[in-house]
Amino acid sequence: MKILTADHVLPITGEPISRGAVAIDGEDIVAVGLANEIRARYEDVEVTDFGKAAILPGFVNCHSHLEITAMRGSLDAVEHDFRSWLLKLNELRAAMSDEEIEEAAFLGAKEGREAGVTCFGDVGRSGHAGLRAMKRAGLRGILFQETEFSPDNRTAEDDFKTLIAKFEKLQGEATELVSVGLSPHAPYTVGSMLFEMIAQFSIINRVPITIHAAESANETELMTRGTGFFTEVYERFGVEWASPHCTTIEYLERLGVLSARPLLAHCVEVTQSDIERIAANGARIAHCPKSNAKFGHGFAPFESFLDAGIAVGLGSDSVASNNLCDIMEEARFASLTARNRPGSERFIGPREMLRVATLGGAEALGLNDKIGSLEAGKKADLAVISLDAPAQNPIGDVEATLVFSTSGRDTIATYVNGKPIY
Ligand SMILES: [Zn+2]
């Protein structure tokens, strides 16, 4: 057993505790409370006191692409529109070996654990890179095996077989901490039949899925009117693809995909009725405000997601677009941009933001029975953040200090399943 104490303990499901403690037995949290009480209850147990710091549940990054970590900083010279970014990305990727991709993915996972991230929802086209990176870094997570470019219904059967073969192979590498899901990439790269097959597979086998959905105006144009940039790509490659003439969310509902309760990344281009459909189906959202801003895709109606009761977590997206995996910075940016967005309805304060960054992310990944808050019975996945820097002081409100004056680089320790991994 061990006890961790600090000036502030934030259970997330309860009020912050001054001079608090977390008692850990093996992989599990057994008690959270006042340091003096916990120490009295568990005599002769080793105590680590972090002093002027905060202990909170580890951050959950519910949308990342660890396998393209090496491309950070190499894509900023391109005009940040999605098309030129993607073309340049593919060019850089083709120049790298599988070993190099894997090594870079590990460095991305290491970056996360050093910034208090204990769990990733990672999307990978090669799959192995992100999965092995999380395992090697001692992290928890779900690796979502992504589809290849497969918008044509004529190849749906084969595309599905290829995907499931990759998925089954990856499952052989899964552990108690790192499991495997599927990611039909986006409505414009996955045909309607393939979407239906994946949704059925997900429901029958209880396999989690994630989708890039309603990310840009280009996507909305294609879905609702069947025109724009993507149609040129289809013509060039001789792809048969018919526009459903409805929003992305309506389309996913029509195909039965929303009933699989997918984790929808982005959801920038959503109507009020789309939000109601997401909520009614129990689908979840990965909010990636910095990536959306970098591409100029606009603002997701973040507070409407929360007010509709949807499970929402934060995602860094890839560091090739962000360019960081820092969930505290993401939380700060999410709060500030939601506040300043035209039509913004209310302020999302630090308490609500910390919940989204931890428990919200756990709910979005369907892991909230295990992680996301500091409570007896949950797994001991936690982050310890120093509060000692001049920029963080004085501390009038520890939650505001964390969200508005703290960086992932202030992290001093990270634990997963009760084990220090940083
Ligand atoms: Zn993404």
XYZ file of C-alpha atoms and ligand atoms in Angstrom:
423
model
C 0.000 0.000 0.000
C 0.996 3.647 -0.339
C -0.353 7.094 0.495
C 0.167 10.181 -1.658
C -0.433 13.582 -0.077
C -0.367 17.150 -1.403
C -1.635 20.644 -0.575
C -4.591 20.027 -2.902
C -6.420 16.852 -3.880
C -9.137 17.167 -6.527
C -11.406 14.118 -6.624
C -13.527 15.770 -9.429
C -16.684 14.046 -8.141
C -16.362 16.050 -4.906
C -15.014 19.371 -3.604
C -11.235 19.992 -3.714
C -9.572 18.912 -0.476
C -6.901 21.090 1.192
C -4.034 18.995 2.582
C -5.526 15.897 1.049
C -4.420 12.315 0.531
C -5.058 9.363 -1.737
C -4.522 5.852 -0.337
C -3.644 3.214 -2.932
C -3.642 -0.558 -2.534
C -2.081 -2.272 -5.533
C -3.918 -0.991 -8.611
C -6.832 0.543 -6.738
C -7.706 3.702 -4.879
C -8.964 2.673 -1.442
C -9.529 6.074 0.196
C -9.493 9.802 -0.578
C -9.733 12.454 2.125
C -7.900 14.722 4.544
C -4.225 13.813 4.847
C -4.222 13.601 8.654
C -7.274 11.328 8.692
C -5.998 9.007 5.962
C -2.583 8.757 7.641
C -4.223 7.918 10.959
C -6.403 5.273 9.316
C -3.497 3.528 7.573
C -0.630 3.515 10.059
C 2.804 2.264 8.950
C 2.023 2.849 5.279
C 4.657 4.657 3.235
C 3.687 8.309 2.559
C 4.902 10.424 -0.360
C 4.170 14.095 0.178
C 4.217 16.233 -2.973
C 3.848 19.496 -0.997
C 2.742 22.506 -3.020
C 1.025 20.492 -5.727
C -2.344 19.140 -6.821
C -3.251 15.459 -7.151
C -6.044 14.810 -9.604
C -7.272 12.008 -11.859
C -4.978 11.575 -14.859
C -6.015 13.517 -17.933
C -7.771 11.640 -20.715
C -6.791 12.568 -24.254
C -9.685 11.026 -26.132
C -8.617 11.855 -29.676
C -4.991 11.566 -30.771
C -2.890 10.149 -33.608
C 0.339 9.054 -31.944
C 1.655 7.483 -35.143
C 2.196 10.887 -36.755
C 4.096 12.439 -33.847
C 7.234 12.765 -35.983
C 5.451 15.222 -38.277
C 5.159 17.882 -35.580
C 6.618 21.135 -36.817
C 7.048 19.916 -40.381
C 3.581 20.949 -41.502
C 3.474 24.541 -40.369
C 4.930 25.999 -43.532
C 1.953 24.742 -45.555
C -1.177 26.804 -45.827
C -3.266 25.293 -43.047
C -6.085 24.054 -45.163
C -6.943 20.418 -44.738
C -6.096 19.415 -48.298
C -2.511 20.712 -48.538
C -1.879 19.573 -44.958
C -2.995 16.037 -45.819
C -0.965 15.863 -49.019
C 2.197 17.007 -47.225
C 1.501 14.590 -44.360
C 1.242 11.624 -46.732
C 4.486 12.646 -48.408
C 6.339 12.815 -45.046
C 4.868 9.523 -43.926
C 5.913 7.676 -47.051
C 9.521 8.694 -46.340
C 9.556 6.981 -42.916
C 10.124 3.329 -42.003
C 7.737 1.417 -39.725
C 10.407 1.414 -36.995
C 10.757 5.197 -37.186
C 6.964 5.617 -36.989
C 6.870 3.352 -33.917
C 9.701 5.172 -32.178
C 8.047 8.550 -32.792
C 4.705 7.214 -31.518
C 6.440 6.188 -28.296
C 7.867 9.699 -27.924
C 4.313 11.024 -28.334
C 3.054 8.696 -25.599
C 5.962 9.797 -23.400
C 5.054 13.434 -24.019
C 1.533 12.620 -22.839
C 2.538 10.862 -19.633
C 4.920 13.723 -18.795
C 1.961 16.115 -19.152
C -0.292 14.155 -16.779
C -2.143 12.189 -19.475
C -2.845 8.654 -18.265
C -5.231 7.503 -20.997
C -5.432 7.927 -24.755
C -8.142 7.283 -27.308
C -5.696 6.902 -30.167
C -6.541 6.496 -33.839
C -4.055 4.653 -36.028
C -3.949 3.613 -39.620
C -0.998 1.313 -39.032
C -2.490 0.414 -35.637
C 0.547 -1.252 -34.106
C 2.493 1.988 -33.659
C 0.031 3.686 -31.298
C -0.828 0.482 -29.450
C 2.799 -0.431 -28.799
C 3.592 3.179 -27.826
C 0.888 3.185 -25.143
C 1.985 -0.220 -23.849
C 5.651 0.737 -23.723
C 4.866 4.009 -21.918
C 2.759 2.163 -19.308
C -0.386 4.067 -20.289
C -4.027 3.079 -20.427
C -5.925 3.518 -23.665
C -7.928 2.331 -26.621
C -6.293 2.038 -30.038
C -8.885 2.531 -32.751
C -7.812 0.737 -35.937
C -8.626 3.097 -38.792
C -10.028 2.261 -42.222
C -8.125 2.955 -45.426
C -9.628 5.233 -48.117
C -12.747 3.171 -48.861
C -15.695 5.324 -49.965
C -16.861 3.029 -52.774
C -19.653 0.554 -51.944
C -18.408 -1.802 -54.686
C -15.394 -2.724 -52.533
C -17.186 -2.676 -49.144
C -17.029 -6.451 -48.526
C -13.283 -6.604 -49.170
C -12.599 -3.392 -47.248
C -14.462 -4.829 -44.259
C -12.504 -8.109 -44.384
C -9.190 -6.248 -44.555
C -10.162 -4.057 -41.602
C -11.317 -6.952 -39.417
C -8.156 -8.911 -40.207
C -6.066 -5.973 -38.969
C -8.319 -5.579 -35.939
C -8.002 -9.258 -34.966
C -4.251 -9.163 -35.356
C -4.068 -6.105 -33.081
C -6.291 -7.750 -30.515
C -3.543 -10.313 -30.071
C -1.401 -7.486 -28.699
C -4.084 -6.005 -26.418
C -3.594 -6.018 -22.645
C -5.654 -5.273 -19.570
C -4.618 -1.604 -19.977
C -4.689 -1.155 -23.746
C -7.650 -2.423 -25.753
C -8.607 -2.202 -29.414
C -11.490 -0.488 -31.203
C -12.334 0.490 -34.764
C -12.364 3.806 -36.558
C -14.315 4.226 -39.755
C -12.307 7.357 -40.586
C -14.926 9.849 -41.838
C -18.180 10.005 -43.851
C -16.264 11.072 -46.963
C -13.670 8.249 -46.894
C -15.947 5.374 -45.834
C -18.836 4.138 -47.985
C -22.346 3.702 -46.556
C -22.199 -0.121 -46.752
C -18.878 -0.309 -44.946
C -20.269 2.016 -42.275
C -23.251 -0.313 -41.772
C -21.018 -3.380 -41.503
C -18.729 -1.735 -38.951
C -21.709 -0.496 -36.901
C -23.208 -4.002 -36.795
C -19.866 -5.521 -35.865
C -19.434 -2.928 -33.121
C -22.870 -3.556 -31.622
C -22.689 -7.356 -31.765
C -19.122 -7.640 -30.465
C -19.194 -4.622 -28.116
C -16.257 -3.024 -29.865
C -15.918 0.740 -29.372
C -15.773 2.917 -32.477
C -14.700 6.471 -33.210
C -15.350 8.614 -36.281
C -14.160 12.027 -37.515
C -17.574 13.627 -37.887
C -18.920 17.025 -38.923
C -15.416 18.471 -38.903
C -15.501 21.050 -41.686
C -17.667 23.127 -44.010
C -16.268 21.074 -46.932
C -17.692 17.919 -45.377
C -21.083 19.572 -44.800
C -21.171 20.756 -48.403
C -20.494 17.234 -49.649
C -23.029 15.622 -47.323
C -25.873 18.090 -47.784
C -25.379 19.097 -51.434
C -22.988 16.582 -52.992
C -20.617 19.292 -54.220
C -17.181 20.692 -53.443
C -13.611 19.602 -52.978
C -14.219 15.932 -52.152
C -16.173 15.280 -55.365
C -13.072 16.223 -57.393
C -11.126 13.554 -55.493
C -13.805 10.934 -56.227
C -13.787 11.836 -59.912
C -10.008 11.633 -60.093
C -9.989 8.133 -58.549
C -13.138 6.893 -60.327
C -14.993 6.415 -57.043
C -18.762 5.893 -56.956
C -20.207 7.839 -54.043
C -23.703 9.286 -53.678
C -24.418 12.210 -51.368
C -27.156 11.493 -48.811
C -28.299 15.144 -48.896
C -28.473 15.456 -45.137
C -26.121 16.394 -42.310
C -23.345 14.037 -41.254
C -25.119 13.241 -37.984
C -28.448 12.493 -39.727
C -26.555 10.265 -42.159
C -24.840 8.326 -39.349
C -28.184 7.888 -37.625
C -29.810 6.651 -40.835
C -27.047 4.047 -41.305
C -27.463 2.761 -37.753
C -24.046 4.035 -36.786
C -25.267 6.313 -33.990
C -26.851 3.336 -32.211
C -23.338 1.918 -31.811
C -22.741 4.959 -29.543
C -19.632 6.106 -31.414
C -17.134 8.620 -30.108
C -17.532 11.473 -32.602
C -14.414 13.583 -33.046
C -14.900 17.314 -33.762
C -18.668 17.908 -34.310
C -18.011 21.490 -35.407
C -20.720 21.494 -38.084
C -23.725 20.366 -36.066
C -27.250 21.745 -35.782
C -29.369 21.763 -32.628
C -31.275 18.766 -34.017
C -27.944 16.941 -34.614
C -27.026 17.558 -30.966
C -30.371 16.092 -29.893
C -29.738 13.003 -32.042
C -26.272 12.536 -30.545
C -27.699 12.847 -27.025
C -30.710 10.585 -27.702
C -28.448 7.798 -29.028
C -25.936 8.081 -26.208
C -23.144 8.826 -28.676
C -20.185 10.773 -27.309
C -17.950 13.623 -28.451
C -14.196 14.266 -28.555
C -13.866 18.047 -28.526
C -10.643 19.184 -30.258
C -10.759 22.990 -30.205
C -7.087 23.689 -30.941
C -7.026 21.444 -33.996
C -10.258 23.033 -35.240
C -8.734 26.491 -34.806
C -5.466 25.571 -36.539
C -7.359 24.408 -39.631
C -9.788 27.327 -39.469
C -12.700 24.884 -39.265
C -14.629 26.991 -36.758
C -16.082 26.429 -33.317
C -17.917 23.383 -32.004
C -20.901 24.445 -29.827
C -19.179 23.035 -26.764
C -21.528 24.287 -24.043
C -24.537 22.947 -25.978
C -22.953 19.463 -25.859
C -22.556 19.719 -22.095
C -26.036 21.162 -21.596
C -27.534 18.317 -23.663
C -25.919 15.838 -21.235
C -23.594 14.333 -23.863
C -20.379 12.656 -22.633
C -17.661 15.029 -23.862
C -13.909 14.689 -23.497
C -10.988 16.657 -24.888
C -8.713 15.578 -27.705
C -5.423 17.058 -28.801
C -5.788 15.521 -32.265
C -2.338 14.909 -33.746
C 0.646 16.986 -32.709
C 1.129 17.488 -36.443
C -1.790 19.909 -36.225
C -1.963 20.965 -32.546
C 1.220 21.007 -31.993
C 1.045 19.728 -28.393
C -0.454 16.923 -26.368
C -1.310 19.087 -23.346
C -4.821 18.597 -22.004
C -4.559 21.526 -19.579
C -3.779 23.839 -22.465
C -6.621 22.245 -24.427
C -8.964 22.887 -21.476
C -7.866 26.515 -21.236
C -8.333 27.010 -24.965
C -11.736 25.266 -24.884
C -12.983 27.506 -22.102
C -11.677 30.742 -23.634
C -12.877 30.059 -27.163
C -16.310 28.922 -25.960
C -16.548 32.179 -24.024
C -15.544 34.337 -26.964
C -17.433 32.555 -29.753
C -20.164 34.555 -31.499
C -23.445 33.330 -30.006
C -21.699 31.853 -26.983
C -24.245 31.122 -24.316
C -22.283 30.909 -21.113
C -18.900 30.657 -19.458
C -17.516 27.151 -18.956
C -15.579 27.612 -15.744
C -12.516 25.775 -14.406
C -14.475 23.226 -12.355
C -16.477 22.134 -15.387
C -13.345 22.140 -17.566
C -11.398 19.895 -15.187
C -14.320 17.490 -15.174
C -14.323 17.378 -18.994
C -10.527 16.853 -19.063
C -10.744 13.833 -16.743
C -14.118 12.174 -16.070
C -15.666 13.543 -19.273
C -12.894 11.909 -21.308
C -13.334 8.652 -19.389
C -17.077 8.711 -20.154
C -16.372 9.489 -23.801
C -14.179 6.363 -24.000
C -16.605 4.266 -21.931
C -13.988 3.779 -19.188
C -15.650 5.793 -16.411
C -16.335 2.692 -14.302
C -12.536 2.396 -13.916
C -11.065 5.896 -14.201
C -11.809 9.626 -14.394
C -12.212 10.518 -10.727
C -10.449 9.897 -7.428
C -12.823 7.580 -5.602
C -12.425 4.391 -3.606
C -12.850 1.448 -5.975
C -11.453 3.192 -9.054
C -8.078 2.426 -10.603
C -5.240 4.596 -9.319
C -4.606 6.597 -12.507
C -3.544 10.049 -11.411
C -1.518 13.136 -12.201
C 0.464 15.250 -9.759
C 0.860 18.858 -10.854
C 3.288 21.304 -9.209
C 1.761 24.635 -8.151
C 5.050 26.224 -7.208
C 5.823 28.453 -10.212
C 5.539 32.269 -9.917
C 2.984 32.261 -12.753
C 0.688 30.054 -10.657
C 0.737 32.185 -7.519
C -0.974 33.301 -5.405
C -3.486 30.453 -5.543
C -6.889 31.994 -4.926
C -8.801 29.093 -6.445
C -6.875 25.909 -7.200
C -9.192 24.880 -10.056
C -8.695 28.255 -11.784
C -4.927 28.005 -11.212
C -4.870 24.614 -12.940
C -6.983 25.605 -15.930
C -5.805 29.186 -16.489
C -2.218 29.346 -15.162
C -0.793 25.838 -15.517
C 0.833 23.870 -18.306
C 1.263 20.146 -18.824
C 4.970 20.780 -18.216
C 4.183 21.486 -14.537
C 3.406 17.773 -14.109
C 5.749 16.150 -11.580
C 4.375 12.595 -11.451
C 1.944 10.334 -13.300
C 0.533 7.020 -12.050
C -1.379 4.335 -13.942
C -2.919 1.391 -12.071
C -1.093 2.568 -8.944
C 2.320 2.428 -10.629
C 4.423 5.545 -11.203
C 5.042 5.796 -14.957
C 6.632 9.257 -14.736
Zn -8.169 13.237 -35.883
